[in-house]
Coordinates of C-alpha atoms in Angstrom, one line a residue:
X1 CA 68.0 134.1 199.8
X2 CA 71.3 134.8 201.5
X3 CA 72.4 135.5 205.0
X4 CA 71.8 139.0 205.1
X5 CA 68.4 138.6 203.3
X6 CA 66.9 136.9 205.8
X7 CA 67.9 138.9 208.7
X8 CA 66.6 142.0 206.8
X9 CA 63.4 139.7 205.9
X10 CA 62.8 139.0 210.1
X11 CA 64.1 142.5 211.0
X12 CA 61.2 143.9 209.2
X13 CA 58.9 141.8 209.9
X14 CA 59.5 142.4 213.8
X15 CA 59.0 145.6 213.2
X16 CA 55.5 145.7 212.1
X17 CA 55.5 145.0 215.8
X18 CA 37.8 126.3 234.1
X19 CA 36.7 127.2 231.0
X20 CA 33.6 126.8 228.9
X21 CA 33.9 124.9 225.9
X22 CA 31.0 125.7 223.8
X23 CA 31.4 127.1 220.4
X24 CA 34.5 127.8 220.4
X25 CA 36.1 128.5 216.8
X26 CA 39.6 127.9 215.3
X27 CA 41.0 130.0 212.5
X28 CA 43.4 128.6 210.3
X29 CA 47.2 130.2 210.4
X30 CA 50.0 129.6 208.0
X31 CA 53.5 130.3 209.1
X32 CA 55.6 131.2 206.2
X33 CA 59.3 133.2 205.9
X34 CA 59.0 135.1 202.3
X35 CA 56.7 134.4 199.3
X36 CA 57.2 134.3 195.6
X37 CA 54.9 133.2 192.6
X38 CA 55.9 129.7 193.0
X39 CA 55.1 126.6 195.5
X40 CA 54.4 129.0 197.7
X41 CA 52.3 131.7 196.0
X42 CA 50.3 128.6 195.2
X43 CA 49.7 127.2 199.0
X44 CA 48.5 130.9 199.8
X45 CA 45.7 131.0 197.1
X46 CA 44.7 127.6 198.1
X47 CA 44.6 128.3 201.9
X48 CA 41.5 130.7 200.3
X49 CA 39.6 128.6 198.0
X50 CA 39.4 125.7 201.1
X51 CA 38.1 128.4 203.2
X52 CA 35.7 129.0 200.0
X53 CA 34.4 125.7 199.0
X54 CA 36.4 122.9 201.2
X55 CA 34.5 123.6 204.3
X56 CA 37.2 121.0 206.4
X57 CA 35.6 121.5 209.5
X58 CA 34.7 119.2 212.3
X59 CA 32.8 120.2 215.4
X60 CA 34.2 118.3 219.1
X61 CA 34.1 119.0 222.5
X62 CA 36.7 122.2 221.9
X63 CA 34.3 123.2 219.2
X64 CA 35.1 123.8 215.1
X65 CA 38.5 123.8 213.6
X66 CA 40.1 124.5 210.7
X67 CA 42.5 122.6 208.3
X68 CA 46.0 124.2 209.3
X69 CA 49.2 125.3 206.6
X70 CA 52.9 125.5 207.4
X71 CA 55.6 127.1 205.2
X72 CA 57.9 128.2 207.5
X73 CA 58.2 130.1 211.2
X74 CA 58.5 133.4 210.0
X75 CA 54.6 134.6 210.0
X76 CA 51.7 133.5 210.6
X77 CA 48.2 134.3 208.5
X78 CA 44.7 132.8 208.2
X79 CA 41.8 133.3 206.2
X80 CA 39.1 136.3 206.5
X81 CA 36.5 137.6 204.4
X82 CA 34.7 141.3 204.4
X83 CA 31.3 142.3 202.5
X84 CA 28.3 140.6 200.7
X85 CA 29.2 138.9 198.8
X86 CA 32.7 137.6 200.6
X87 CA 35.2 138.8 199.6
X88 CA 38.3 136.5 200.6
X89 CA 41.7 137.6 202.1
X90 CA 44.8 136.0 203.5
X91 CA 45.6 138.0 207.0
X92 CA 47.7 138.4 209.3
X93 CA 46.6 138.1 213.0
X94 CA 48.7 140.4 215.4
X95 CA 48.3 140.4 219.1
X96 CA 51.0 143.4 218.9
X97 CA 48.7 146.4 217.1
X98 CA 44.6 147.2 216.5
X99 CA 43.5 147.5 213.8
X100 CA 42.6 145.9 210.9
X101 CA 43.4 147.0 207.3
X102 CA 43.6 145.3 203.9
X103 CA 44.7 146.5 200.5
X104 CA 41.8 149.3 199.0
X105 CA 40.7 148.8 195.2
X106 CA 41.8 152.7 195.4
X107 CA 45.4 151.7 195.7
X108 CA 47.0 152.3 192.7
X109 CA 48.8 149.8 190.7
X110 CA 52.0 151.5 191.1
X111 CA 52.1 150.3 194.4
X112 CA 53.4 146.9 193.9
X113 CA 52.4 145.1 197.1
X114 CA 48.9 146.2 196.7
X115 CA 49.5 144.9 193.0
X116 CA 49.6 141.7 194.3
X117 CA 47.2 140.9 196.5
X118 CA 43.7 140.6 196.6
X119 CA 41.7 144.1 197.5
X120 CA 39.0 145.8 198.9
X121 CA 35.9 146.9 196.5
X122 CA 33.4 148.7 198.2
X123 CA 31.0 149.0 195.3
X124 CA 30.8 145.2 195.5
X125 CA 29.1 144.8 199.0
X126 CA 25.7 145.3 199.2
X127 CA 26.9 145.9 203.8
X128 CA 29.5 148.9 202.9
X129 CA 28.7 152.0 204.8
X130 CA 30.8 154.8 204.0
X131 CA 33.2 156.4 206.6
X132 CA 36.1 158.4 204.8
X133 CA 38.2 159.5 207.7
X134 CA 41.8 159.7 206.4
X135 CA 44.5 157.4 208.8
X136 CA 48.0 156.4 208.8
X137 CA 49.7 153.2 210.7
X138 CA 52.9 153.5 211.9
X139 CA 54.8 149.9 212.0
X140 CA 57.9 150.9 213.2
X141 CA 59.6 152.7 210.4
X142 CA 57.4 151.8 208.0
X143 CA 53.3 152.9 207.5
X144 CA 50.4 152.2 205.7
X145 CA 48.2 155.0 204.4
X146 CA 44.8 154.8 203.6
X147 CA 41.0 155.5 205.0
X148 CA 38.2 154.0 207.4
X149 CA 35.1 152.0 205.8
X150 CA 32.7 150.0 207.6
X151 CA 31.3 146.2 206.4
X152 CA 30.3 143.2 208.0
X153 CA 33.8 140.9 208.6
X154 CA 34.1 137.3 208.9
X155 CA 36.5 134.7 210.2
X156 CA 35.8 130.9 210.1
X157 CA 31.8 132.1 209.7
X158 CA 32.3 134.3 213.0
X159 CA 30.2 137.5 211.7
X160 CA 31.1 140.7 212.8
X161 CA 28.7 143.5 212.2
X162 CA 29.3 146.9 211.0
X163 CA 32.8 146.6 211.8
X164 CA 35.1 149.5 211.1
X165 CA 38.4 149.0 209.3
X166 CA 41.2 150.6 206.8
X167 CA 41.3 150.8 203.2
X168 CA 45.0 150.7 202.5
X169 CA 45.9 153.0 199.5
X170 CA 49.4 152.7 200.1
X171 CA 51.0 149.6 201.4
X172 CA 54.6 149.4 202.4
X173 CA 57.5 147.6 200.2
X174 CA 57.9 145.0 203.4
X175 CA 54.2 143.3 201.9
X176 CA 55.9 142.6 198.4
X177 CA 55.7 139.5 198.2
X178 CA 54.2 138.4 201.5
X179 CA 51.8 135.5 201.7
X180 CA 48.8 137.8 203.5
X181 CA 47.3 140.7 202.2
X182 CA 46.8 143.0 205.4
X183 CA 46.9 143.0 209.1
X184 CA 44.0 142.0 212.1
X185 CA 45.0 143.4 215.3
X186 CA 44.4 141.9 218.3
X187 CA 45.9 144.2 221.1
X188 CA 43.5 146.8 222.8
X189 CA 42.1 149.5 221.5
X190 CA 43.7 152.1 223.6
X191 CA 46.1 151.9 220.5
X192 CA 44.3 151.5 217.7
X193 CA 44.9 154.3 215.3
X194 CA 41.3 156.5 214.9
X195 CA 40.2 154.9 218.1
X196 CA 38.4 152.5 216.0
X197 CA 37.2 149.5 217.9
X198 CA 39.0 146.4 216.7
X199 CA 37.4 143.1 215.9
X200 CA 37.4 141.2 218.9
X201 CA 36.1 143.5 220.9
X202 CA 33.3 143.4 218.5
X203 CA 33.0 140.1 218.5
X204 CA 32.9 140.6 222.2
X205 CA 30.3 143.0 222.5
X206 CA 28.6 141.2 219.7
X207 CA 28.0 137.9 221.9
X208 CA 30.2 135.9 219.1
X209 CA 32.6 133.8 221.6
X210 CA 32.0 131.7 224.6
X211 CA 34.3 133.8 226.3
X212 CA 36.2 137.1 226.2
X213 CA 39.7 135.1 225.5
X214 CA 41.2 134.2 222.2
X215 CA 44.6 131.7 222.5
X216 CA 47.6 130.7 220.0
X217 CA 49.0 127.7 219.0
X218 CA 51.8 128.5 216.9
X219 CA 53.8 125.1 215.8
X220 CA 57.0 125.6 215.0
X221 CA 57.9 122.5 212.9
X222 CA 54.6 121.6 212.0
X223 CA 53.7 119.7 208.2
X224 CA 51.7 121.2 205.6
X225 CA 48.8 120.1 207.7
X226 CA 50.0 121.4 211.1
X227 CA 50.6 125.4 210.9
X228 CA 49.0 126.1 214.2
X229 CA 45.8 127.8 215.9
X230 CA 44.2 130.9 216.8
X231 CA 41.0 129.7 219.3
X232 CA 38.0 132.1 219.5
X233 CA 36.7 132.1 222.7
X234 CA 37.9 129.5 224.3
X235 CA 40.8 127.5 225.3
X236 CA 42.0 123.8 224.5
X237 CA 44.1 121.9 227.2
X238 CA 44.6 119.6 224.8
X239 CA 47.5 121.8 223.1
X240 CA 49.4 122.5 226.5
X241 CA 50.9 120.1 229.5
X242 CA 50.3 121.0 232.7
X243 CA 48.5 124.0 233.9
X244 CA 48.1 127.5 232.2
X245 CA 50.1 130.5 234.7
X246 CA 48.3 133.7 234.4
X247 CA 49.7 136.9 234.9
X248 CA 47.6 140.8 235.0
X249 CA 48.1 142.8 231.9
X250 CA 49.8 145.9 233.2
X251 CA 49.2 148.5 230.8
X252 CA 45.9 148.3 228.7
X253 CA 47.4 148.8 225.1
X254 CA 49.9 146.0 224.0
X255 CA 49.5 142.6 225.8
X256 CA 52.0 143.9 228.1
X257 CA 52.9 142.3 231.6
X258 CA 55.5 141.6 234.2
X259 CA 58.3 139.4 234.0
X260 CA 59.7 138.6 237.7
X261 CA 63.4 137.7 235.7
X262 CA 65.3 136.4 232.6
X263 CA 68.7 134.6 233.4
X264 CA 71.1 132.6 231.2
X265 CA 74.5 131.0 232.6
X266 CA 73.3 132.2 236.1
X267 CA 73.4 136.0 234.5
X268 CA 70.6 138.4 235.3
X269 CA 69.5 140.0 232.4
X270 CA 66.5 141.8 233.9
X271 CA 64.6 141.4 237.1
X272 CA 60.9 142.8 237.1
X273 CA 60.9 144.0 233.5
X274 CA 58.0 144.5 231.1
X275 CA 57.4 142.1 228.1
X276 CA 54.6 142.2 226.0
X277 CA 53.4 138.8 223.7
X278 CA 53.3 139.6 220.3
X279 CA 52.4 137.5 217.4
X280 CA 53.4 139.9 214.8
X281 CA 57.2 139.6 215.6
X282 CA 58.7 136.5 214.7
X283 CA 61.9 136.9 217.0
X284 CA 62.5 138.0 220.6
X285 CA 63.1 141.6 221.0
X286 CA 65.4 143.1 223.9
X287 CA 66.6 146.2 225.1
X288 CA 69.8 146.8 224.1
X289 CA 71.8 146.6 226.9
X290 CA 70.1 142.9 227.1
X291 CA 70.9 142.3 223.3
X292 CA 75.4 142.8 224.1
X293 CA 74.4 140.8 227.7
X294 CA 72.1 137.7 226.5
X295 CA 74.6 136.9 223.0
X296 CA 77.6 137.1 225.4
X297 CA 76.4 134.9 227.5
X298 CA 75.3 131.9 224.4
X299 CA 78.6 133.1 222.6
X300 CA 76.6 134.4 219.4
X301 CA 79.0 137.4 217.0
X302 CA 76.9 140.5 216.2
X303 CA 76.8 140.9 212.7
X304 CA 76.1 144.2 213.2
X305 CA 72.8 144.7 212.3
X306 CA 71.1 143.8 215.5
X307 CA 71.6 140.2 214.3
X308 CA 74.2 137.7 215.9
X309 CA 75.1 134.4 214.9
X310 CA 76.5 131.2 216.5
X311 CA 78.9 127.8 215.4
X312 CA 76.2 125.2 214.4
X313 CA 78.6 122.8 216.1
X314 CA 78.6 124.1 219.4
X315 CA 74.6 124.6 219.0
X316 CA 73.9 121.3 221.8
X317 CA 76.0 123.1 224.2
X318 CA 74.7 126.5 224.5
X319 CA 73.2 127.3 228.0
X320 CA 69.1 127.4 228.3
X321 CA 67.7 130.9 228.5
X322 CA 65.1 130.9 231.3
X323 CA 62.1 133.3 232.1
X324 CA 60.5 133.7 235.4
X325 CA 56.6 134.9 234.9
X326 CA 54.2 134.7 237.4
X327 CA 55.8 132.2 239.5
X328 CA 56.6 129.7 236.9
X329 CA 60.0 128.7 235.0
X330 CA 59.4 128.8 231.2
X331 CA 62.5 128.0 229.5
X332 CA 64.1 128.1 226.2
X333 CA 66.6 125.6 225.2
X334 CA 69.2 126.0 222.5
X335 CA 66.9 124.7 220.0
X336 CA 64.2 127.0 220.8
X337 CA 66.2 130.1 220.4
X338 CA 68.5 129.6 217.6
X339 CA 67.0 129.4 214.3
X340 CA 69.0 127.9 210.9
X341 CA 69.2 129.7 208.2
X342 CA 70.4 129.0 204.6
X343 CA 72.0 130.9 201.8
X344 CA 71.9 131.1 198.3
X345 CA 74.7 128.2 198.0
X346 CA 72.8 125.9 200.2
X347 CA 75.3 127.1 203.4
X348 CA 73.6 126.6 206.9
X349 CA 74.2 129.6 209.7
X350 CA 72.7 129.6 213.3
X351 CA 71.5 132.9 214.0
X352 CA 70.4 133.8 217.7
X353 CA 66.3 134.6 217.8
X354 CA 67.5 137.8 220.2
X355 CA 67.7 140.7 218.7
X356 CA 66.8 144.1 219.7
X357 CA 65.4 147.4 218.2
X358 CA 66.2 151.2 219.2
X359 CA 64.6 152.9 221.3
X360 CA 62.4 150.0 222.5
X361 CA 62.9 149.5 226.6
X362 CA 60.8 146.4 227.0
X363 CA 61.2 142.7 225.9
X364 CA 59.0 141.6 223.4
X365 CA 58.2 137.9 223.0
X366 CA 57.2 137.1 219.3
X367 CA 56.8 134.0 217.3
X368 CA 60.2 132.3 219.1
X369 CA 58.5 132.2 222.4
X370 CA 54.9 131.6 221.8
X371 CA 55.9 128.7 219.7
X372 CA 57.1 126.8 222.8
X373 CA 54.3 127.9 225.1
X374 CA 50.5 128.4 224.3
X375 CA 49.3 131.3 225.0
X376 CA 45.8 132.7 226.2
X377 CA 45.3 136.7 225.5
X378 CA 42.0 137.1 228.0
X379 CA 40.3 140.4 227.4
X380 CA 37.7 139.8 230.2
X381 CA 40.0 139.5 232.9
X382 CA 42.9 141.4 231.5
X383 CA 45.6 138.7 231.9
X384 CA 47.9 136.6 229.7
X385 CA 48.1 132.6 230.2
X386 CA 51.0 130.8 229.0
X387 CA 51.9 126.8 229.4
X388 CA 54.0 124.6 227.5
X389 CA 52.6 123.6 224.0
X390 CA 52.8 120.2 222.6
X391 CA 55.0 119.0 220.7
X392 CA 53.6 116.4 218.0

């Protein structure tokens, strides 16, 4: 894949934009950049039948886990089921939308990314009740079409009842390809589409967690082994140093919040600004104005696509970019922010993680920035928690 390729690739995908430790449940996620009916393909279908018949699970004082994939940093997916019997998908969780939708055994196989993954059969599950209303979900300038059914829905054996949820009959040509089938949202449901009430809420309401908090590891060079986490109801210090800083959500819908200021080189880019954390962008996202600002400042060249690249040579030397939230420094070195990417003839380019979309007036820290700090997304107090992750 070339240059260009990838930023389109990333582009895209940014755009589908003291605490009790009893039974607290781990999901298995599985960064990975693009997919194709090879190595890859193969790790995908494999994350499924462990979930199936491997049962790697080990119960501790931070309660069960899963074994972990990595691909790449690009996305990051895990393993659900829906109906009776289970049936098993590969999804991707997204703190940045609602709902939750997989491909519908109604979409037709003209549409190629429903083609290739695994769908939805209602006549299979003996728990389907019928729903029908007809909803579309804008991600960005894409959408997926389909309509609301209801079945029981499981992650790691978490059972959620009667949850409601859509049956994609059109799928975008940004899933082609892709390593997950669908997407589980994880934001509020203020912005759910058909005011449906996402899963964790259910889960909530449902008595399923310890507590009304989910958090993210997301390792960013991680082995097949080592793809990250996505905790259930609870929170595991052993994944951070030091002590979590928590910050109020300021507007019920994304996981939005406050950011006191974001400097680089000594240059204020923004002083109380709103940022939301979003797992389902794998960059950082500016406002524009920021975007011309911030790539100044590290000395990265627009390529004009709201993508900007930097000499791998002078990589070491470019200045830290530092956010100020709630209080706390956390900071992005060099390495944090500029990500390699390679081209068809094996050539290596340094492309900045900042980029920005139109019409977008907040910041919004994907994949980049959640890989170097762990995050907590806590519903019952409406506040976000962020520390630095671990390393090894």
């Amino acid at each position: 894949m070339n240059k260009l390729s990838y930023v389109v690739v990333i582009v895209v995908l940014a755009c589908l934009v003291s605490h009790s430790w009893a039974e607290i449940s781990r999901v298995p996620l599985i960064p990975q950049a693009n997919f194709t009916r090879t190595k890859s393909n193969v790790k995908a279908e494999k994350s499924i039948l462990a979930s199936k018949y491997l049962k790697e699970t080990t119960t501790g004082p931070t309660g069960r886990y899963l074994v972990l994939h990595n691909y790449q940093n690009a996305a990051y997916y895990g393993v659900m089921s829906i109906g009776k019997p289970k049936k098993y998908f590969n999804i991707r969780f997204d703190t940045g939308s609602a709902n939750l939708w997989v491909p519908s055994i109604n979409c037709p196989s003209t549409n190629v990314a429903c083609r290739q993954h695994a769908k939805y059969d209602s006549s299979a599950s003996s728990s389907y009740v019928a729903n029908g209303e007809n909803i579309t979900i804008d991600y960005g300038t894409e959408s997926v079409v389909g309509y609301l059914s209801t079945d029981i829905v499981r992650t790691n054996n978490i059972p959620i009842r009667s949850q409601t949820f859509m049956e994609a009959t059109s799928v975008p040509s940004s899933f082609i390809n892709a390593p997950y089938a669908g997407i589980w949202g994880l934001a509020f449901q203020s912005i759910a589409v058909g005011n449906v009430t996402p899963p964790l809420d259910n889960m909530i309401a449902q008595g399923q967690l310890s507590e009304p908090l989910i958090s993210f590891y997301l390792k960013r060079d991680g082995t097949d082994l080592k793809g990250g986490e996505l905790i259930f109801g609870g929170i595991d210090s052993t994944l951070y140093t030091g002590s979590l800083t928590y910050v109020p959500v300021s507007v019920e819908g994304y996981w939005q919040f406050e950011v006191t200021s974001i400097d680089t080189n000594d240059v204020n880019l923004c002083s109380d600004c709103q940022a939301i954390a979003d797992t389902g962008t794998p960059l950082i996202v500016v406002p524009q104005a920021a975007y011309a600002d911030i790539n100044d400042q590290i000395g990265a060249v627009d390529n004009g696509d709201g993508s900007a690249f930097v000499d791998c040579d002078q990589q070491s030397s470019l200045p830290d970019v530092n956010f100020s939230i709630g209080g706390t420094t956390f900071t992005l070195t060099p390495s944090d922010y500029i990500v390699e990417v390679t081209d068809d003839d094996d050539n290596v380019y340094c492309m900045s993680s900042f980029t920005y979309l139109a019409g977008y007036d907040f910041w919004i820290l994907g994949d980049v920035f959640i890989g170097k700090f762990y995050t907590v997304f806590d519903k019952g107090n409406s506040q976000i928690g962020f520390a630095p992750a671990v390393t090894s």
